[in-house]
PDB file of N, CA and C in Angstrom:
ATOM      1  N   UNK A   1      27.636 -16.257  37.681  1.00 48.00           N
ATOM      2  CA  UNK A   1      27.392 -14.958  37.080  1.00 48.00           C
ATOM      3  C   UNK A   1      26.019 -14.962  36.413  1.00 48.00           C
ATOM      4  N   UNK A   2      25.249 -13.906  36.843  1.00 52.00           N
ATOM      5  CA  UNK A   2      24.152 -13.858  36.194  1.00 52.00           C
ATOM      6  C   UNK A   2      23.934 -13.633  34.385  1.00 52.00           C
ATOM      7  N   UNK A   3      23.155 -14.126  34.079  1.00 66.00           N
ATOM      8  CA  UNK A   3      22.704 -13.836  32.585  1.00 66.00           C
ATOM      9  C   UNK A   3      21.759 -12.910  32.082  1.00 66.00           C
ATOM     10  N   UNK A   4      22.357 -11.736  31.200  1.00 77.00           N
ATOM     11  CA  UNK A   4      21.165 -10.892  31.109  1.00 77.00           C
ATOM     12  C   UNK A   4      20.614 -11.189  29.674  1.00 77.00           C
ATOM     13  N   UNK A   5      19.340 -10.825  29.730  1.00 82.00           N
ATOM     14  CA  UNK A   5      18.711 -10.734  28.624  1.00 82.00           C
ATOM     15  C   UNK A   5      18.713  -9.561  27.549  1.00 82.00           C
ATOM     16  N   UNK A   6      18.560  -9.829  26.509  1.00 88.00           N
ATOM     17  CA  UNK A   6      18.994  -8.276  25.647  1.00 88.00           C
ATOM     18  C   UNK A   6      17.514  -8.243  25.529  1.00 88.00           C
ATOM     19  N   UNK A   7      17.445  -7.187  24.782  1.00 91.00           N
ATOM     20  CA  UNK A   7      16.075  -6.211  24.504  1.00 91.00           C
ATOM     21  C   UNK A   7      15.322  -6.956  23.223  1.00 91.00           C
ATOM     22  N   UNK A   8      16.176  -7.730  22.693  1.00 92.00           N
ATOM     23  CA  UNK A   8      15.317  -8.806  21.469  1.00 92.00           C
ATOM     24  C   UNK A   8      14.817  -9.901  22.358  1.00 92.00           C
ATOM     25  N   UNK A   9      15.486 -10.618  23.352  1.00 92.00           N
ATOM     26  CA  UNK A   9      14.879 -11.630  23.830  1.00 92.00           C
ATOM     27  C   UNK A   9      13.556 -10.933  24.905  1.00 92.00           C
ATOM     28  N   UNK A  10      13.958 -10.027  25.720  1.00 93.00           N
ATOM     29  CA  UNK A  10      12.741  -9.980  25.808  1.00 93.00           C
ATOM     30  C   UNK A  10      11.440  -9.484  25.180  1.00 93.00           C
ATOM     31  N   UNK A  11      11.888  -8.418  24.199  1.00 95.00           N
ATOM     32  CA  UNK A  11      10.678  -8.619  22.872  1.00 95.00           C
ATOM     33  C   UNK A  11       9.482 -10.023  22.361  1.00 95.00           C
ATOM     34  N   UNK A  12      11.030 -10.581  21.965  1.00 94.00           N
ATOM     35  CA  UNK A  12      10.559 -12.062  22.109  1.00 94.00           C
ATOM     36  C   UNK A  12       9.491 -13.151  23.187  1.00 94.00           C
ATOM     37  N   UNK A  13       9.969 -12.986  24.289  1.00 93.00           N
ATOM     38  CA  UNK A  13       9.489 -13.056  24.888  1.00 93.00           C
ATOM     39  C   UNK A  13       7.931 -12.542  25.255  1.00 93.00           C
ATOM     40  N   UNK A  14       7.899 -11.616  25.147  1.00 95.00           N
ATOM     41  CA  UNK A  14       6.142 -10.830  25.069  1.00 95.00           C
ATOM     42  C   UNK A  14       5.580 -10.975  23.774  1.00 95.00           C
ATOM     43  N   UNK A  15       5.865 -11.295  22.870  1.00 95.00           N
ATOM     44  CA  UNK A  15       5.433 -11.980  21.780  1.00 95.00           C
ATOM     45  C   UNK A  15       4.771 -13.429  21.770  1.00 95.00           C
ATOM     46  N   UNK A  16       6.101 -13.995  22.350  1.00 93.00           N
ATOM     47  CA  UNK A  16       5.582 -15.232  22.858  1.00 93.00           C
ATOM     48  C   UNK A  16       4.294 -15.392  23.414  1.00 93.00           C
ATOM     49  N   UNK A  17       4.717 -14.644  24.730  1.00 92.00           N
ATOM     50  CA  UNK A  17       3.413 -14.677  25.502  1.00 92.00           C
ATOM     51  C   UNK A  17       2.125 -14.539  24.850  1.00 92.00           C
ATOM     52  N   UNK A  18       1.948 -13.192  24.035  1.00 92.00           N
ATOM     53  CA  UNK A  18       0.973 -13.019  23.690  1.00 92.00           C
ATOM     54  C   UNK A  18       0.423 -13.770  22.339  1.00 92.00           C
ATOM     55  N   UNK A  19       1.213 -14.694  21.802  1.00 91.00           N
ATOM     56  CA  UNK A  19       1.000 -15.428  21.211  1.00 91.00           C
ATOM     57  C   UNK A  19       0.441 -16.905  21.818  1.00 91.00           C
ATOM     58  N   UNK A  20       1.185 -17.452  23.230  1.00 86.00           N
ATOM     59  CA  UNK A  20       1.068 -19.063  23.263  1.00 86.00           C
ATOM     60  C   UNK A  20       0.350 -19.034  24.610  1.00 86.00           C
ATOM     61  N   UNK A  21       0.462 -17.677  25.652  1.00 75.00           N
ATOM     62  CA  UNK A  21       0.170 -17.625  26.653  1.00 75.00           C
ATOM     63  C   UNK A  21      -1.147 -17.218  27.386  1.00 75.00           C
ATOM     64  N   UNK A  22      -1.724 -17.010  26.804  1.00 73.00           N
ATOM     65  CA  UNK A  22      -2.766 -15.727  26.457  1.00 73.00           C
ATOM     66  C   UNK A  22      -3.701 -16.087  28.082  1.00 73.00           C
ATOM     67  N   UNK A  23      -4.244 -15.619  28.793  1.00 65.00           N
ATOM     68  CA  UNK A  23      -5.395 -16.629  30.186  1.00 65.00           C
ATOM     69  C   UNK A  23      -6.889 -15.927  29.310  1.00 65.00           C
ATOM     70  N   UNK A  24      -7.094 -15.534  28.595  1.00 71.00           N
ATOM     71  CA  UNK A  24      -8.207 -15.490  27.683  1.00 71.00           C
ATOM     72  C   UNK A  24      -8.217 -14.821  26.235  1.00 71.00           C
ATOM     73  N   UNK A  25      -8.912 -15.280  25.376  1.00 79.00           N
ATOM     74  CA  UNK A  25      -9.162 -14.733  23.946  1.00 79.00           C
ATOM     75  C   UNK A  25      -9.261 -13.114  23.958  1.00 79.00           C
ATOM     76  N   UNK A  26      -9.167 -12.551  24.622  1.00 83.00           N
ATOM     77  CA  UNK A  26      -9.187 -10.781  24.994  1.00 83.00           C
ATOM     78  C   UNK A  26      -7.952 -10.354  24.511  1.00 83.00           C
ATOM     79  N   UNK A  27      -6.908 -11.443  25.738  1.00 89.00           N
ATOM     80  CA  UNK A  27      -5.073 -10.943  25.169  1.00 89.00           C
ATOM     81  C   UNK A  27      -4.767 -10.995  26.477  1.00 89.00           C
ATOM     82  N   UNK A  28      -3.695 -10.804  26.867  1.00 91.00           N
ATOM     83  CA  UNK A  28      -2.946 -10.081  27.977  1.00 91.00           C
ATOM     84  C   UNK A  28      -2.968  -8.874  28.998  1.00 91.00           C
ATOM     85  N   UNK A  29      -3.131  -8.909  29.893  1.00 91.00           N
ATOM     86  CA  UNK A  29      -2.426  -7.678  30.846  1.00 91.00           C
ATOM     87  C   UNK A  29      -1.500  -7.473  31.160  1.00 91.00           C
ATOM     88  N   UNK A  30      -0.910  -6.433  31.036  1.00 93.00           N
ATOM     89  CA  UNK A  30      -0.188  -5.988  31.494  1.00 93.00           C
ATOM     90  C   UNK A  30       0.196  -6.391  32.757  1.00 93.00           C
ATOM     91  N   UNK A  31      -0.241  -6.370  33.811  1.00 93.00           N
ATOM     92  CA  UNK A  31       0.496  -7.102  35.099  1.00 93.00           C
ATOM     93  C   UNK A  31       0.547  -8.962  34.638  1.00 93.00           C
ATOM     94  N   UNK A  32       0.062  -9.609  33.347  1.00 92.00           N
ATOM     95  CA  UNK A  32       0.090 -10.987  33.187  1.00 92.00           C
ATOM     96  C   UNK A  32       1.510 -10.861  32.682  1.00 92.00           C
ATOM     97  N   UNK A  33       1.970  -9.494  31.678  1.00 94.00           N
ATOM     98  CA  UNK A  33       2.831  -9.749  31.274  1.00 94.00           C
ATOM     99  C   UNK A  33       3.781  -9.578  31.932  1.00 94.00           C
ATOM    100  N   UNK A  34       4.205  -8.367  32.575  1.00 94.00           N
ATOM    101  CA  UNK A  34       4.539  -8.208  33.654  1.00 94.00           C
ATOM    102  C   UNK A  34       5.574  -9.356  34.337  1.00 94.00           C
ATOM    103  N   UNK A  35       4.586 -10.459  35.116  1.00 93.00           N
ATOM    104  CA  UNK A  35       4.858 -11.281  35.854  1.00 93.00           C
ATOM    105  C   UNK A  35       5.634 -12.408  34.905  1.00 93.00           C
ATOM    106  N   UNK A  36       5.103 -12.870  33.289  1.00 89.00           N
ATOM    107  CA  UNK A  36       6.169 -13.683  32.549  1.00 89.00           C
ATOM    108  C   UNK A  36       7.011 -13.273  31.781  1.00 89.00           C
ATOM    109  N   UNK A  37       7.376 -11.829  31.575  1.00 87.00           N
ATOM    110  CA  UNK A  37       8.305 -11.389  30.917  1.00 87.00           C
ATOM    111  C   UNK A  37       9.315 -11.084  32.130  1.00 87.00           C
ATOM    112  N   UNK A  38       8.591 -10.985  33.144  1.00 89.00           N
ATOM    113  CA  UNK A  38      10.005 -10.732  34.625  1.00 89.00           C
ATOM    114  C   UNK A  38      10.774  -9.245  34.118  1.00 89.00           C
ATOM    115  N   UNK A  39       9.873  -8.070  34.031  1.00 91.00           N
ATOM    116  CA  UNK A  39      10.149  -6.641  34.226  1.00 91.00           C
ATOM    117  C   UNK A  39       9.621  -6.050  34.697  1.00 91.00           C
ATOM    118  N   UNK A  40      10.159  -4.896  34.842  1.00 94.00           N
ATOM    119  CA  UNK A  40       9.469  -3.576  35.605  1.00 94.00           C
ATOM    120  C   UNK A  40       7.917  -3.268  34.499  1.00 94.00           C
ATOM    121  N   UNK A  41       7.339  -1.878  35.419  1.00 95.00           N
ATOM    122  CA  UNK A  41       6.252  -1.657  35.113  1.00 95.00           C
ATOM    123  C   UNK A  41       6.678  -1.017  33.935  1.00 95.00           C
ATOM    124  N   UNK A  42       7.439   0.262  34.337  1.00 95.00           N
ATOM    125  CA  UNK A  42       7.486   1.093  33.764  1.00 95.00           C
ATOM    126  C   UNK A  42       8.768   0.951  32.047  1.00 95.00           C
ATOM    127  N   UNK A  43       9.213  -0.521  32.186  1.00 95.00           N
ATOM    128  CA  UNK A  43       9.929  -0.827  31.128  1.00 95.00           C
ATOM    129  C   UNK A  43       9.429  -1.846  30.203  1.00 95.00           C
ATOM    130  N   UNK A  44       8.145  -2.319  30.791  1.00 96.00           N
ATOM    131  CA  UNK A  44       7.083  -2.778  29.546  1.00 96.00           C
ATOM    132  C   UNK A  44       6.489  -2.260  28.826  1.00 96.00           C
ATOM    133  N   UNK A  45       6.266  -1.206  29.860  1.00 95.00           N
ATOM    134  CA  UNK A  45       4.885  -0.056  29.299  1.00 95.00           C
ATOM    135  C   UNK A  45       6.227   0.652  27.781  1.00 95.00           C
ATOM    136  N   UNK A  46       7.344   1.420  28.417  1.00 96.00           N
ATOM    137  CA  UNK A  46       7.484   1.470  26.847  1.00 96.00           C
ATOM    138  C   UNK A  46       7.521   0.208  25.557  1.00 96.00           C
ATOM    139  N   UNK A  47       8.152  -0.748  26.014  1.00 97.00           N
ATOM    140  CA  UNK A  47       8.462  -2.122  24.931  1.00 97.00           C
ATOM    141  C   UNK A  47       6.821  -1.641  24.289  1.00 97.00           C
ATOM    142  N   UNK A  48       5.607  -2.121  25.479  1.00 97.00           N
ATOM    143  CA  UNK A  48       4.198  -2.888  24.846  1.00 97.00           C
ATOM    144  C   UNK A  48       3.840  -0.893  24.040  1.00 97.00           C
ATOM    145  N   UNK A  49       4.216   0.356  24.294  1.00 97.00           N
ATOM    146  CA  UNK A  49       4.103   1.395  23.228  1.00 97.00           C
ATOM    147  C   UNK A  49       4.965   0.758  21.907  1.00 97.00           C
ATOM    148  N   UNK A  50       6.050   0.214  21.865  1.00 97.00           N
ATOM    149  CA  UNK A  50       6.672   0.808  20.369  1.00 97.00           C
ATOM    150  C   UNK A  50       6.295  -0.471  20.198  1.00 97.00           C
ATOM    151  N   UNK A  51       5.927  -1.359  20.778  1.00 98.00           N
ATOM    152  CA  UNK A  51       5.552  -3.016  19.681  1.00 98.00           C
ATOM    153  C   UNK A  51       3.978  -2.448  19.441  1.00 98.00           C
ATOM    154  N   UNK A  52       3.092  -1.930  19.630  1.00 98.00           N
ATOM    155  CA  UNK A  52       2.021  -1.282  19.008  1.00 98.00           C
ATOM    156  C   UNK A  52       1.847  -0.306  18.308  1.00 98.00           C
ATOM    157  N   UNK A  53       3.134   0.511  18.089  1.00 98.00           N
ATOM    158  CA  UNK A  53       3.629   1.515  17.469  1.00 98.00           C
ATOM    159  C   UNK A  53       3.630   0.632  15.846  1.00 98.00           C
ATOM    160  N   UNK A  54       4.856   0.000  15.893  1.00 98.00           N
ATOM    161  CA  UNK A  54       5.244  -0.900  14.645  1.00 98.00           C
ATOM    162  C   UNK A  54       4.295  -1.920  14.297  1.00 98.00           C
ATOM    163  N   UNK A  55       3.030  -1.949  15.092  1.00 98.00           N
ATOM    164  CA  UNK A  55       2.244  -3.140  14.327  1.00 98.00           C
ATOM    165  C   UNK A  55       2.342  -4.623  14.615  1.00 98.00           C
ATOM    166  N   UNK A  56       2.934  -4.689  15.733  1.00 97.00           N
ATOM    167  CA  UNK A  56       3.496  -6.214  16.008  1.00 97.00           C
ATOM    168  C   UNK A  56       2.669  -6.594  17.497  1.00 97.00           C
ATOM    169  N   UNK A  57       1.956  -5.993  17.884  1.00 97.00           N
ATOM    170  CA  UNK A  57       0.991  -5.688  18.939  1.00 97.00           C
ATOM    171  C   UNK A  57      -0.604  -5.488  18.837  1.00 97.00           C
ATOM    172  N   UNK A  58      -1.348  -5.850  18.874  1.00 96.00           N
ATOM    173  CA  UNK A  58      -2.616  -5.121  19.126  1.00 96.00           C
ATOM    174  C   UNK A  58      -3.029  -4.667  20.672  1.00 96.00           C
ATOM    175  N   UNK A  59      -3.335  -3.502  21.190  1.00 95.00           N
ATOM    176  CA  UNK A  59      -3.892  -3.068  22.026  1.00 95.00           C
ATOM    177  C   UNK A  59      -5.595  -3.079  21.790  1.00 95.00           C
ATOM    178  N   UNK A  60      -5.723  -3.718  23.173  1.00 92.00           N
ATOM    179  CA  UNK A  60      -8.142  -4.282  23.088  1.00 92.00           C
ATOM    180  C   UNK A  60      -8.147  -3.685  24.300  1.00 92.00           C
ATOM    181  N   UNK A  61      -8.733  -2.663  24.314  1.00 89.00           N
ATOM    182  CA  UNK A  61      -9.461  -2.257  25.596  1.00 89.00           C
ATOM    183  C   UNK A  61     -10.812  -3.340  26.036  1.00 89.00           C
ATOM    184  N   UNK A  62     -10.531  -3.756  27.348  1.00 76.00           N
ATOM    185  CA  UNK A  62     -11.316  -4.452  27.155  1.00 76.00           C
ATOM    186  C   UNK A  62     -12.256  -4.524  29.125  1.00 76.00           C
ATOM    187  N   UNK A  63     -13.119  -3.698  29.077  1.00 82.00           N
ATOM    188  CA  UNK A  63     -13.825  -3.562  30.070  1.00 82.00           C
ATOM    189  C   UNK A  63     -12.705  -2.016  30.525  1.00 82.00           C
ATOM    190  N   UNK A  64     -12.188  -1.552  30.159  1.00 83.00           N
ATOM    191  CA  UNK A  64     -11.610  -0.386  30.701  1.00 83.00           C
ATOM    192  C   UNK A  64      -9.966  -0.608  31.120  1.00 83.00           C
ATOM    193  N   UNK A  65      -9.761  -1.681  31.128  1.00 86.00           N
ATOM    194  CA  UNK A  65      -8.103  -1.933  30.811  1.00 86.00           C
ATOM    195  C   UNK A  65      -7.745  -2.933  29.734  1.00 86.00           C
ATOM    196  N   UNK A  66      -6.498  -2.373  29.276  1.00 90.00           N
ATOM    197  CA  UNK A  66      -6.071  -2.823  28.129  1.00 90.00           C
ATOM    198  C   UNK A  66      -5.391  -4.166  28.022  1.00 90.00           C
ATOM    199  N   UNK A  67      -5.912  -4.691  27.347  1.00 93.00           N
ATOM    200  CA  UNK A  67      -5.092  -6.084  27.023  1.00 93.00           C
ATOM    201  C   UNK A  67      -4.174  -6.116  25.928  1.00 93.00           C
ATOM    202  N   UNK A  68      -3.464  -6.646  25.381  1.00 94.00           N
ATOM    203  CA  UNK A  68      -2.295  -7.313  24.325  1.00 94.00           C
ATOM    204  C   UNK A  68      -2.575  -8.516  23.584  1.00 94.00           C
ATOM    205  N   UNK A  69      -2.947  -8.126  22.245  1.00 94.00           N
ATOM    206  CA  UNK A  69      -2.550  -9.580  21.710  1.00 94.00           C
ATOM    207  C   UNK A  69      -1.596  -9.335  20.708  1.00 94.00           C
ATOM    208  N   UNK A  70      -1.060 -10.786  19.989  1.00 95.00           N
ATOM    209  CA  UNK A  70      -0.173 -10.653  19.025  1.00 95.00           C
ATOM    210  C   UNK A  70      -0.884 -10.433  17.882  1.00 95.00           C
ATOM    211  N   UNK A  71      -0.163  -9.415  16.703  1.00 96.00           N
ATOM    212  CA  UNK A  71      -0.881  -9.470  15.355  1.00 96.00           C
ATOM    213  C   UNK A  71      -0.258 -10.271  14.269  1.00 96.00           C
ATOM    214  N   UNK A  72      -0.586  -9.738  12.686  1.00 96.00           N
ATOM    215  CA  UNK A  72      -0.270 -11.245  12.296  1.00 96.00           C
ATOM    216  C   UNK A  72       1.200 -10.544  11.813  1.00 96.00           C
ATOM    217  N   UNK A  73       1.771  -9.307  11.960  1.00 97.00           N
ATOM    218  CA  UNK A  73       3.081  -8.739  11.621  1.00 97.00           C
ATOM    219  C   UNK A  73       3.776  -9.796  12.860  1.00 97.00           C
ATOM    220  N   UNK A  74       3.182  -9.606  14.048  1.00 97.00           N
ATOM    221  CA  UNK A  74       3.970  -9.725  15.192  1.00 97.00           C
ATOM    222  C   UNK A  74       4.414 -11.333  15.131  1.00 97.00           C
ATOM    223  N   UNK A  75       3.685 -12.086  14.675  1.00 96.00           N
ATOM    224  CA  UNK A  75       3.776 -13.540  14.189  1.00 96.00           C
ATOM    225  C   UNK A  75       4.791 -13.721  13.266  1.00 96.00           C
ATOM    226  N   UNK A  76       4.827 -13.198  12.311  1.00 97.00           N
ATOM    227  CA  UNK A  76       5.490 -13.330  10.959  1.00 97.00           C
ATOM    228  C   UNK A  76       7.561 -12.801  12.021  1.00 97.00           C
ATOM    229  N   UNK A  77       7.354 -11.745  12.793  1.00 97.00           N
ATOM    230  CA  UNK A  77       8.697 -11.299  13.451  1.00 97.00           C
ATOM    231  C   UNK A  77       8.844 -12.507  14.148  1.00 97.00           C
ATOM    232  N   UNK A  78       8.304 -12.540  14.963  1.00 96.00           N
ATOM    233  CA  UNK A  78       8.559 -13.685  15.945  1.00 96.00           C
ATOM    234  C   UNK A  78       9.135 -14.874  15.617  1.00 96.00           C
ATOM    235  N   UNK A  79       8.280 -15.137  14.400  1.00 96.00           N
ATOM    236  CA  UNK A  79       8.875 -16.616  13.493  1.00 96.00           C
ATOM    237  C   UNK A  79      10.592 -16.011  13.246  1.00 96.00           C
ATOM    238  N   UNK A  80      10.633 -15.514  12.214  1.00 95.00           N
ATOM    239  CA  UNK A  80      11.595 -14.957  11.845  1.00 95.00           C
ATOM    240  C   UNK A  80      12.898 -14.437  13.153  1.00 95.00           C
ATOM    241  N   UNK A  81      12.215 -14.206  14.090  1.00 94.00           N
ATOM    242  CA  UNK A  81      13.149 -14.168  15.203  1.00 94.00           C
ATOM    243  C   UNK A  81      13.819 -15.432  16.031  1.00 94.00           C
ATOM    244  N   UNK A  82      12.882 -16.355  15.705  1.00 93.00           N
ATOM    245  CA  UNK A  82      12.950 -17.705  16.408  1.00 93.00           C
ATOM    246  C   UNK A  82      14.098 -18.264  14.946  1.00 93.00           C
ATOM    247  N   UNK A  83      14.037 -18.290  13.994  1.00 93.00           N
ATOM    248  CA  UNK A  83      14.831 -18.764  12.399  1.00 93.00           C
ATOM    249  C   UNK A  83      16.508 -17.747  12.895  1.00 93.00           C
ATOM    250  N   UNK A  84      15.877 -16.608  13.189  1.00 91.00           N
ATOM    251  CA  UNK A  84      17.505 -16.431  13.014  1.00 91.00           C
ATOM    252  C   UNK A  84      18.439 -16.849  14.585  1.00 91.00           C
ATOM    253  N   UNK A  85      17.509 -16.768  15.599  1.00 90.00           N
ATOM    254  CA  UNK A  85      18.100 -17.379  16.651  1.00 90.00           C
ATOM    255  C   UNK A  85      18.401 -18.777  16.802  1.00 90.00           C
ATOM    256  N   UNK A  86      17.979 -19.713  16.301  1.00 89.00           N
ATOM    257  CA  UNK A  86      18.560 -21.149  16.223  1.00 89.00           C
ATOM    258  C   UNK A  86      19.707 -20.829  15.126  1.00 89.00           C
ATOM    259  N   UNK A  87      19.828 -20.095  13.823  1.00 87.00           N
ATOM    260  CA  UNK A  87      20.471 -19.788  13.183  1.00 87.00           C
ATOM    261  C   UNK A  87      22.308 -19.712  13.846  1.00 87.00           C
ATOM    262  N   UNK A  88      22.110 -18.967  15.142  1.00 81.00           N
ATOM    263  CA  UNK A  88      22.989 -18.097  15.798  1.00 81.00           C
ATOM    264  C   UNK A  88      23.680 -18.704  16.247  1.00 81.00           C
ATOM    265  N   UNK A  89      22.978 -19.806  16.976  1.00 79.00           N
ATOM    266  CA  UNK A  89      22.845 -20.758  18.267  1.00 79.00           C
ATOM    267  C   UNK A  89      23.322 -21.479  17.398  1.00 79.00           C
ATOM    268  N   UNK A  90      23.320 -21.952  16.585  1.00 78.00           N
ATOM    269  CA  UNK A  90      24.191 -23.567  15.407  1.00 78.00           C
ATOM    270  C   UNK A  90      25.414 -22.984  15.214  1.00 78.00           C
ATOM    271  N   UNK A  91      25.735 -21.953  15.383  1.00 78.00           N
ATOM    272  CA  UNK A  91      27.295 -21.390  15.283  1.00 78.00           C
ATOM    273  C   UNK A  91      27.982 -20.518  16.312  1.00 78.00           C
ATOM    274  N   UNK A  92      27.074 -21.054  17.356  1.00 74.00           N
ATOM    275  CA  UNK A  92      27.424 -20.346  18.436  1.00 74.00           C
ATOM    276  C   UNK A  92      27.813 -18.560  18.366  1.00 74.00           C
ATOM    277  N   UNK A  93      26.845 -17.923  18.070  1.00 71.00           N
ATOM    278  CA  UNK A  93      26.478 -16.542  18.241  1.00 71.00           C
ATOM    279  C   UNK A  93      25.898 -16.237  19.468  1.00 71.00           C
ATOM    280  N   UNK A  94      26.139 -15.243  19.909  1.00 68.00           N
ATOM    281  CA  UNK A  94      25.368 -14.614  20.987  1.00 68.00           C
ATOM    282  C   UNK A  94      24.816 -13.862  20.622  1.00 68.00           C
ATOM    283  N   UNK A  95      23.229 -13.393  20.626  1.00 63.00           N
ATOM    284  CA  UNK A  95      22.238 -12.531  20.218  1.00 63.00           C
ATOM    285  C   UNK A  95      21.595 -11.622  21.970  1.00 63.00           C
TER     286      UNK A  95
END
């Protein structure tokens, strides 16, 4: 049976990325993310709106398409997301 991911892990996940993954100091694309978050186009594009919405994102235009990096809100969640998920995981929670 397959395993799905909820909408925090993959949050998480593009956080990650744009935190550990980055293929240059610019940030991310969208098709980079794309390809390591393993979603659609059109269901990143909202995630990477409301994580730049809330501040946990920076959007860099950069030569005429936009890149992603993490900010330092998006750091501070992420941590805090990673604390309560081992949290979960030591008592066997499912998140």
């Amino acid at each position: 049976m397959a395993e799905y991911r909820t909408h925090m892990k993959i949050i998480g996940d593009i956080l990650a990325t744009t935190r550990d993954d980055l293929q240059d100091e610019d940030g991310a694309s969208v098709t980079y993310l794309i390809r390591k978050a393993n979603i659609s186009h059109s269901r990143i594009s909202a995630i990477l709106k409301t994580l730049v919405s809330q501040g946990l994102l920076e959007k860099v235009d950069n030569q005429g398409s936009n890149k992603y990096k993490i900010s330092e809100p998006g750091r501070e969640f992420l941590q805090a997301y990673y604390t309560f998920t081992n949290f979960a995981d030591n008592f066997g929670l499912s998140i």
